[in-house]
CSV table of C-alpha atoms in Angstrom, one decimal:
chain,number,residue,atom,x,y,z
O,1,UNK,CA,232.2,199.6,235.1
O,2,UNK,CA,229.9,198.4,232.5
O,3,UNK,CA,225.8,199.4,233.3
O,4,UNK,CA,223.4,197.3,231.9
O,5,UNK,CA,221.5,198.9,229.2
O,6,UNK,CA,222.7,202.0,229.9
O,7,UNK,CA,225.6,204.6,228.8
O,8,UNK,CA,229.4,204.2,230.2
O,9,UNK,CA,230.1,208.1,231.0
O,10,UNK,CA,233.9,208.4,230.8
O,11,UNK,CA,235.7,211.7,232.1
O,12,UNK,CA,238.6,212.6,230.9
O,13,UNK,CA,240.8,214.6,233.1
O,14,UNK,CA,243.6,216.3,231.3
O,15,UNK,CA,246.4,218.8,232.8
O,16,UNK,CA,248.5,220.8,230.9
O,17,UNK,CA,250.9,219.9,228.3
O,18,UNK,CA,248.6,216.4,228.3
O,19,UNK,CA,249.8,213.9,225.6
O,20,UNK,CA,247.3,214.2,222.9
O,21,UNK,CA,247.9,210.9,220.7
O,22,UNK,CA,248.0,208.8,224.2
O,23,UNK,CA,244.8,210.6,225.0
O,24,UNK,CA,242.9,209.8,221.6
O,25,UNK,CA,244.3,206.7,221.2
O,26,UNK,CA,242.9,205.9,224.7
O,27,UNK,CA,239.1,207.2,223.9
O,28,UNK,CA,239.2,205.3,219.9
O,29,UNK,CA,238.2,202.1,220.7
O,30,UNK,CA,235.6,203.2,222.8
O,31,UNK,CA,234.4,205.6,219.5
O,32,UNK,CA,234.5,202.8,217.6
O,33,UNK,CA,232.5,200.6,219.7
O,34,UNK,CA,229.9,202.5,219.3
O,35,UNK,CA,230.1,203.0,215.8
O,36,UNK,CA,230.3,199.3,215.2
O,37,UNK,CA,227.6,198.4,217.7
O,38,UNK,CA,225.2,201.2,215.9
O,39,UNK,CA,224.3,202.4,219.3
O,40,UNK,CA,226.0,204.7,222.5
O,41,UNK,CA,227.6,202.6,224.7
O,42,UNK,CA,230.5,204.7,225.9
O,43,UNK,CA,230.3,209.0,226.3
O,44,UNK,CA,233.0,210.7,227.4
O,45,UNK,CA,233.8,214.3,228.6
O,46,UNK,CA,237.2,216.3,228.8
O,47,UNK,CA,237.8,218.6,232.1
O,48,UNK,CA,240.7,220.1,233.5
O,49,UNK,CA,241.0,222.1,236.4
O,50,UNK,CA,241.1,225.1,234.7
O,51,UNK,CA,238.2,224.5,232.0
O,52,UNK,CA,238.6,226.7,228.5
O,53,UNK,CA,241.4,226.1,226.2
O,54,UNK,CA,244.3,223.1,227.7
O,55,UNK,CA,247.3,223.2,225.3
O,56,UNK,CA,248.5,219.5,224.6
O,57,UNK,CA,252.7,218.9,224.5
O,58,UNK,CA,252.6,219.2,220.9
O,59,UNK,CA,250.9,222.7,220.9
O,60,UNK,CA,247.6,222.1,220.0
O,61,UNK,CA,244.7,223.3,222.1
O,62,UNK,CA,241.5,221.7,223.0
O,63,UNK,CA,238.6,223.3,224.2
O,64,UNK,CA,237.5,221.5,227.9
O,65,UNK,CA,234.9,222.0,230.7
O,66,UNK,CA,235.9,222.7,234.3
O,67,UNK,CA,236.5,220.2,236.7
O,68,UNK,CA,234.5,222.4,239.2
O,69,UNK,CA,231.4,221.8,237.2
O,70,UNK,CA,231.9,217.8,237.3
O,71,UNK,CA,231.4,217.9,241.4
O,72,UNK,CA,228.1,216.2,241.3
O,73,UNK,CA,229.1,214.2,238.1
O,74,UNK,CA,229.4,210.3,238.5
O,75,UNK,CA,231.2,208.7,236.0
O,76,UNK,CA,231.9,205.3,235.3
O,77,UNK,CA,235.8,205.4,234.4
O,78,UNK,CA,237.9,208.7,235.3
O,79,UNK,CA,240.7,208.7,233.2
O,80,UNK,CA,243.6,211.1,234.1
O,81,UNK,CA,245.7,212.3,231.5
O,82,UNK,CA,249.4,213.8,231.9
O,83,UNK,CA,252.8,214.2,230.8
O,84,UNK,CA,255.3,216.9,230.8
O,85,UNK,CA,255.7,218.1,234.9
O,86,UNK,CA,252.5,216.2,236.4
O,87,UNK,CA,253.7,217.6,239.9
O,88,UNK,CA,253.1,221.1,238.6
O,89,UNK,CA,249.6,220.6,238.0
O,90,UNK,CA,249.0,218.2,241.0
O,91,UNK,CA,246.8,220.8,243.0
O,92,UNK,CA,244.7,220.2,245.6
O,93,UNK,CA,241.3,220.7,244.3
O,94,UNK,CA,242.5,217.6,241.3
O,95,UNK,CA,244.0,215.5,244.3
O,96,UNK,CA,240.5,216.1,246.4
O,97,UNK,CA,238.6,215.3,243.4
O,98,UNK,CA,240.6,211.4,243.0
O,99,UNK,CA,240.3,210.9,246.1
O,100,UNK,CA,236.4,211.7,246.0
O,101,UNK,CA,236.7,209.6,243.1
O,102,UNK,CA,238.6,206.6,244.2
O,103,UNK,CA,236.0,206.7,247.5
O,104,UNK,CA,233.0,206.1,245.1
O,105,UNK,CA,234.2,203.3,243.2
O,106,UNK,CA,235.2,204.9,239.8
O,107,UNK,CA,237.6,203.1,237.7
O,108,UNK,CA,240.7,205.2,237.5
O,109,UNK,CA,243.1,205.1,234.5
O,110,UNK,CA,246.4,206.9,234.8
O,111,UNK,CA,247.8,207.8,230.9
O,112,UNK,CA,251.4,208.8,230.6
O,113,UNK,CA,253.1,210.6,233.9
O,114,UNK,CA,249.4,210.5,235.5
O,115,UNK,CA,250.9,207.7,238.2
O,116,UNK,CA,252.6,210.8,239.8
O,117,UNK,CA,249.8,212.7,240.6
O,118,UNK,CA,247.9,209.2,241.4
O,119,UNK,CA,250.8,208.6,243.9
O,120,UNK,CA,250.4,212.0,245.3
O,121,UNK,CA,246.9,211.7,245.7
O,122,UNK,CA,248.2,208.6,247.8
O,123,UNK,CA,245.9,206.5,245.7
O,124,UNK,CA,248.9,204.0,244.8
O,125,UNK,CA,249.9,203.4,248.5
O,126,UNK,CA,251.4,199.9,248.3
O,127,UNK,CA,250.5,199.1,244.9
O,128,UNK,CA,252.5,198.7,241.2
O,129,UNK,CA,252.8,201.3,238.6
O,130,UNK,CA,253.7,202.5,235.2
O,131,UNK,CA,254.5,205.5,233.7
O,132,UNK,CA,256.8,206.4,230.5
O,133,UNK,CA,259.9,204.8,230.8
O,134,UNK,CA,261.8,208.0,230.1
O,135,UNK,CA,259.8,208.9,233.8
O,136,UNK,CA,260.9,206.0,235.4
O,137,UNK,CA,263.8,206.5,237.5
O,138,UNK,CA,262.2,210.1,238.7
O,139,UNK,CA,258.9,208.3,240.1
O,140,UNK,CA,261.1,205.6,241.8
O,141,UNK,CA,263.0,207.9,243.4
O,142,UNK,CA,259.9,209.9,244.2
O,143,UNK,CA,257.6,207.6,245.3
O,144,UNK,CA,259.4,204.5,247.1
O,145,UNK,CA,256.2,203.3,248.8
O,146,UNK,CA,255.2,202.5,245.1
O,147,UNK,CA,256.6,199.4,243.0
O,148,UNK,CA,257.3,200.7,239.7
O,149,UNK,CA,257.0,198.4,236.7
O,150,UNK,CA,258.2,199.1,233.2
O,151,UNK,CA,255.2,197.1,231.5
O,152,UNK,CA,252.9,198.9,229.0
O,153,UNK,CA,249.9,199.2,231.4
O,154,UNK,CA,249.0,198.0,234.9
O,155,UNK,CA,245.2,197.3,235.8
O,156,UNK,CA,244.0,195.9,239.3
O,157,UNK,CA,240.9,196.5,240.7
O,158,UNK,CA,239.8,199.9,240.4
O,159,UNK,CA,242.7,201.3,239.3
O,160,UNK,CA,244.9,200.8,236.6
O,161,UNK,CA,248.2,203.1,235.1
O,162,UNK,CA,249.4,203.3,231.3
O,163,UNK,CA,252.8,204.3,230.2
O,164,UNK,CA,251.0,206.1,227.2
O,165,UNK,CA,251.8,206.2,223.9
O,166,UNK,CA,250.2,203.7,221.3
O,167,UNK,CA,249.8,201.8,224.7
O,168,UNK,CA,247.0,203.7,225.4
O,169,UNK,CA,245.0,201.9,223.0
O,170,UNK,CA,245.7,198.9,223.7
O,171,UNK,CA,245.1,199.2,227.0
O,172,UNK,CA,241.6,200.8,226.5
O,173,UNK,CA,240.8,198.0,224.3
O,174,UNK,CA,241.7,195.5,227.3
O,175,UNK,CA,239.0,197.0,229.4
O,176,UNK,CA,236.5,197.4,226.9
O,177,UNK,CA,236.8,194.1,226.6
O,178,UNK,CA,235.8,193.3,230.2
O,179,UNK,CA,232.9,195.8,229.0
O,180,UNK,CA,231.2,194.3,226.0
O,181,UNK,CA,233.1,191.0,225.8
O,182,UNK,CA,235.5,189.5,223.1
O,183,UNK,CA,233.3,189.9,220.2
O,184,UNK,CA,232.6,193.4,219.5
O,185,UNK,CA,236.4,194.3,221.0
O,186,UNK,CA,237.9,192.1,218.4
O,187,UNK,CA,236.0,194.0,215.8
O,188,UNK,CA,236.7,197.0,217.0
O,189,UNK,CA,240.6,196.1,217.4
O,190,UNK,CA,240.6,195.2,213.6
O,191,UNK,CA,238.3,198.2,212.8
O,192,UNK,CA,241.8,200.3,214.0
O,193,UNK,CA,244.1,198.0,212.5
O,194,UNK,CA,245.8,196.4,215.6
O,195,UNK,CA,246.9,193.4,214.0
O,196,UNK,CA,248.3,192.3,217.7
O,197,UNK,CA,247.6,192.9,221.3
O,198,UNK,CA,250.0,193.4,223.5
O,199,UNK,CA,248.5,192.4,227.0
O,200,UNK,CA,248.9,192.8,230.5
O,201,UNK,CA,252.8,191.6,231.5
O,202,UNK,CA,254.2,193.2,228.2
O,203,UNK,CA,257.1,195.5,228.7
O,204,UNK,CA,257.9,198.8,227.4
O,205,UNK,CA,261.0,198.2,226.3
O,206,UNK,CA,261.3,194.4,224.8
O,207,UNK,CA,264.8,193.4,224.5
O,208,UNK,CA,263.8,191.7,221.5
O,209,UNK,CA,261.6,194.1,219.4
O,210,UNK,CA,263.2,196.9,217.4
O,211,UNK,CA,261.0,199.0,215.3
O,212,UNK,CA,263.7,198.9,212.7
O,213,UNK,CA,264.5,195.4,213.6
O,214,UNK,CA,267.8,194.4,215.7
O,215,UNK,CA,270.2,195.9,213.5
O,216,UNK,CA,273.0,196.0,215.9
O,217,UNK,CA,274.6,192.4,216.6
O,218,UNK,CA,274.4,190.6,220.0
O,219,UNK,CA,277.5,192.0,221.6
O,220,UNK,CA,276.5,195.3,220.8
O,221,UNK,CA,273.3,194.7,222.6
O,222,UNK,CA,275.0,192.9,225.3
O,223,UNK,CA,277.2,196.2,226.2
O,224,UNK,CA,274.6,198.2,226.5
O,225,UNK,CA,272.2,196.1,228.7
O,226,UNK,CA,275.6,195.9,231.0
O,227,UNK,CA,276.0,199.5,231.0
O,228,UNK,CA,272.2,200.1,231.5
O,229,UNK,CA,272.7,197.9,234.6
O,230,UNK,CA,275.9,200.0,235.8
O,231,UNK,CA,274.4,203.7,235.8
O,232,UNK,CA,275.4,204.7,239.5
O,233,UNK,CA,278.3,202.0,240.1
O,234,UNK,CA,280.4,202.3,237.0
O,235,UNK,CA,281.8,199.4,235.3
O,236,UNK,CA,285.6,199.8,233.5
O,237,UNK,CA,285.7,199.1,230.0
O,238,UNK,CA,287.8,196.6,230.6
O,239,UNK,CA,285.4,194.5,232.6
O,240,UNK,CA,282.7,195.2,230.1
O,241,UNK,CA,284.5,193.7,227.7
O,242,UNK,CA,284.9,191.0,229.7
O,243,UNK,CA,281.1,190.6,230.5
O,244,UNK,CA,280.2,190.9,226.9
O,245,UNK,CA,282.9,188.1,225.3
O,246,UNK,CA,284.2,190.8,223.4
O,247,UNK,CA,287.9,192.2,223.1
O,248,UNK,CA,288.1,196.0,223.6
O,249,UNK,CA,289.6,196.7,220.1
O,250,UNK,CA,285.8,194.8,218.3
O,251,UNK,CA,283.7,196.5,220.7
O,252,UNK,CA,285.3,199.8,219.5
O,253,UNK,CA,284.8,198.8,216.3
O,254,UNK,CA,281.3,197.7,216.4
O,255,UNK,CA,280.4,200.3,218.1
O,256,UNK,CA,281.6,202.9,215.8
O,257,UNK,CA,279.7,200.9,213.2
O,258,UNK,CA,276.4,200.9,214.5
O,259,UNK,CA,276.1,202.8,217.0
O,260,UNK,CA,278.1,205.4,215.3
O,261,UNK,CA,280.1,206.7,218.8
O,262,UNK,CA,282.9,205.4,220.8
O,263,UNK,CA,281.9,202.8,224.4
O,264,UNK,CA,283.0,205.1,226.3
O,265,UNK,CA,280.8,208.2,225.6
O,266,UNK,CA,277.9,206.1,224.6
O,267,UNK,CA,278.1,205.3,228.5
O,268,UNK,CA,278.3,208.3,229.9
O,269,UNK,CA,275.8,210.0,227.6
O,270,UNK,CA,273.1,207.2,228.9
O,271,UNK,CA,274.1,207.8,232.5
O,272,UNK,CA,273.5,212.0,231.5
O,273,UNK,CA,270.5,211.7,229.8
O,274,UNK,CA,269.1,209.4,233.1
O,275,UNK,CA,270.5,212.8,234.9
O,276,UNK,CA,268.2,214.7,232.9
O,277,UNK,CA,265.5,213.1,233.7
O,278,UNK,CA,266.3,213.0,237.8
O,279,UNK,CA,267.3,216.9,237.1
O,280,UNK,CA,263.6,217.9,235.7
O,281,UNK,CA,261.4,215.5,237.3
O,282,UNK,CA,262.3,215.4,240.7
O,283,UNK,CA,263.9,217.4,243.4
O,284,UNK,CA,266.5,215.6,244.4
O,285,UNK,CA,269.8,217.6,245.2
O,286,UNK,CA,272.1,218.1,242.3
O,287,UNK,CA,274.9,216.5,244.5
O,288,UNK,CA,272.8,213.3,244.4
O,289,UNK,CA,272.1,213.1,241.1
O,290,UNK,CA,275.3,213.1,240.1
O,291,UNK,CA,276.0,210.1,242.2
O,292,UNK,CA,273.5,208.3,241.4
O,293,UNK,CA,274.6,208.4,237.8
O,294,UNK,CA,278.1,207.7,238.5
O,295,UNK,CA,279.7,211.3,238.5
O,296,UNK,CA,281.7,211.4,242.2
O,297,UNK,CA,282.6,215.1,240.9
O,298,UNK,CA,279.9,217.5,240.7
O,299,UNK,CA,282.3,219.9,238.9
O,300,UNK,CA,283.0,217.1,236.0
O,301,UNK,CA,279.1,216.2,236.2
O,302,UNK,CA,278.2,220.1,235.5
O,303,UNK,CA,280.8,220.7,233.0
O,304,UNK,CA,279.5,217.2,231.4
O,305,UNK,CA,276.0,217.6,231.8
O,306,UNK,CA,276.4,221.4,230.3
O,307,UNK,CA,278.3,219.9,227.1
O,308,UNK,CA,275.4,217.5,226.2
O,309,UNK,CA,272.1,219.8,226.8
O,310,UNK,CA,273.9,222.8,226.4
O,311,UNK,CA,272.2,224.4,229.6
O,312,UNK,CA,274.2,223.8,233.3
O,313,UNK,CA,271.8,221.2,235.7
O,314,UNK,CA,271.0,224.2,237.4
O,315,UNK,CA,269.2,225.9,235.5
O,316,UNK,CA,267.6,223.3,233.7
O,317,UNK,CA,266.0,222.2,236.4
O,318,UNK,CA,263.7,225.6,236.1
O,319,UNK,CA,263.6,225.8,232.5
O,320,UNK,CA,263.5,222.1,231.6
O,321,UNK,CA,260.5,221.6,233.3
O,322,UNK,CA,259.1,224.0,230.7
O,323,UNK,CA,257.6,221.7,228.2
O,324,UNK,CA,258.6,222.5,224.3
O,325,UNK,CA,255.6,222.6,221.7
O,326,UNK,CA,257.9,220.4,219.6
O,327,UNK,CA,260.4,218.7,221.5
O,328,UNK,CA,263.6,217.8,219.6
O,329,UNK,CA,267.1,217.6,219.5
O,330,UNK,CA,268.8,219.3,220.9
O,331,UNK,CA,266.4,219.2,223.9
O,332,UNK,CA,267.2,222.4,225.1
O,333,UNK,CA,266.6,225.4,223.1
O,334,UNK,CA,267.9,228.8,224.6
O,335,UNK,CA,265.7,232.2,224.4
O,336,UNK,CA,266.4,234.8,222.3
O,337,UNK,CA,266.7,238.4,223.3
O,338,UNK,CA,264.4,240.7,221.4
């Protein structure tokens, strides 16, 4: 990727409702490389399809050029950034523009949910990749030719794929390192304040590292990885008990203590919220859905789904896939009439 004596040109390629902090974090280390170096080694330009203003999930616009204007442009690293609904956005003037891409050589970073208009572009045809674990079980089920992997990023050849996130920085600092070398990306890693590097083979979701710290004993823990494990085929209380080395009555108690819910609706509001994301992000039949988050009735998995997002599956398949400015709970917010 790297020229010799010469500028790294890096396009970034945003869509609609784009993660911003994945984004910047992403394109920092490469501004502070050439701070630190006292010289351009890296430039970078923002396109979408569109051009003009491209609002970010969080609401905030950015100003971008037009991908049409990029036709003759050759840059070293293309890096694709995406989040809320990437199908939406996956036209076929971006897909004919990877492609073109891909053809020429250019490295090709995937940010966030970019993998699903990567795999669309049928650029990850046999391969491995990541996207946001909340994303996960949509681009499984939409992409089977694809091995997914939960790890932070994923880089092989020319291609690699990022779950986003403060991922995104460390995963631009791993390539700027195959750039400039160990030296001046161990500066600019400190110049940032990463204190560690997580590297390739780390996972999204370490059993063993809580931001808070693991506050909730081992048994706790140990119910939950079995009911993570037992989404689609339920498992009886009973038997998790059983699998845990726990007695019904403690687990009930330690989970009211920490987890501050009973087992029993902690399970099925994980096996919902895995709906949601099935619901939104791909187009599998509702009928499915529920069975593959263990809800044989569709009737119960409505009337359940309805009570937790406060919108029927139905219809939040259209408006969920509506990205929110702000996104919080709950995670469905109905309109108001005038």
């Amino acid at each position: 990727m790297q020229k010799k004596n010469a500028v790294t040109e890096v396009l970034v390629l945003v869509t609609p409702h784009f993660n911003l902090a994945a984004t910047m974090a992403f394109l920092d280390p490469f501004r502070a490389a050439n701070y630190l170096a006292g010289r351009q080694l890296f430039h970078w330009s923002f396109v979408s399809e569109q051009g003009g203003l491209c609002r970010a999930s969080n609401g905030v616009e950015i100003a971008v050029q037009a991908l049409g204007d990029f036709k003759q442009a050759h840059p070293d690293i293309v890096v694709l950034s995406s989040s809320w609904t990437p199908e939406a956005f996956a036209s076929e003037a971006l897909l004919t523009a990877l492609r073109k891409f891909a053809r020429a050589g250019r490295y090709i970073a995937g940010l966030d949910t970019a993998a699903f208009i990567l795999a669309q572009a049928g650029l990850l045809d046999g391969k491995q990749a990541t996207v946001h674990y909340e994303h996960i079980d949509a681009f499984g089920e939409k992409y089977p030719d694809t091995g997914i992997s939960e790890d932070l990023f994923l880089h092989e050849g020319t291609l690699g794929t990022c779950c986003g996130g403060a991922a995104s920085g460390e995963y631009a600092l791993f390539l700027l390192r195959g750039l400039v070398g160990d030296a001046l990306t161990n500066d600019c890693a400190k110049y940032l304040f990463y204190s560690t590097l997580r590297g390739p083979g780390a996972h999204q979701t370490d059993d063993h590292l809580e931001p808070l710290g693991n506050t909730a004993p081992p048994k706790v823990r140990k119910a939950i990885e079995i009911m993570e494990r037992h989404l689609e085929t339920l498992i009886s209380i009973p038997d998790l008990c059983r699998l845990a080395g726990v007695s019904q009555r403690q687990l009930n108690r330690l989970f009211q203590d920490y987890v501050k819910t009973s087992p029993q609706l902690y399970y099925r509001d994980i096996r919902l919220d895995r709906a949601r994301g099935l619901v939104t992000q791909t187009e599998l039949p509702l009928s499915e859905v529920a069975l593959a988050c263990g809800f044989p009735s569709h009737v119960h998995f409505s009337r359940a789904y309805k009570a937790r997002f406060g919108v029927p599956p139905n219809k939040d398949r259209v408006d969920g896939r509506v990205p929110f400015e702000f996104r919080a709970w709950p995670m469905y917010r109905p309109s108001h009439s005038p």
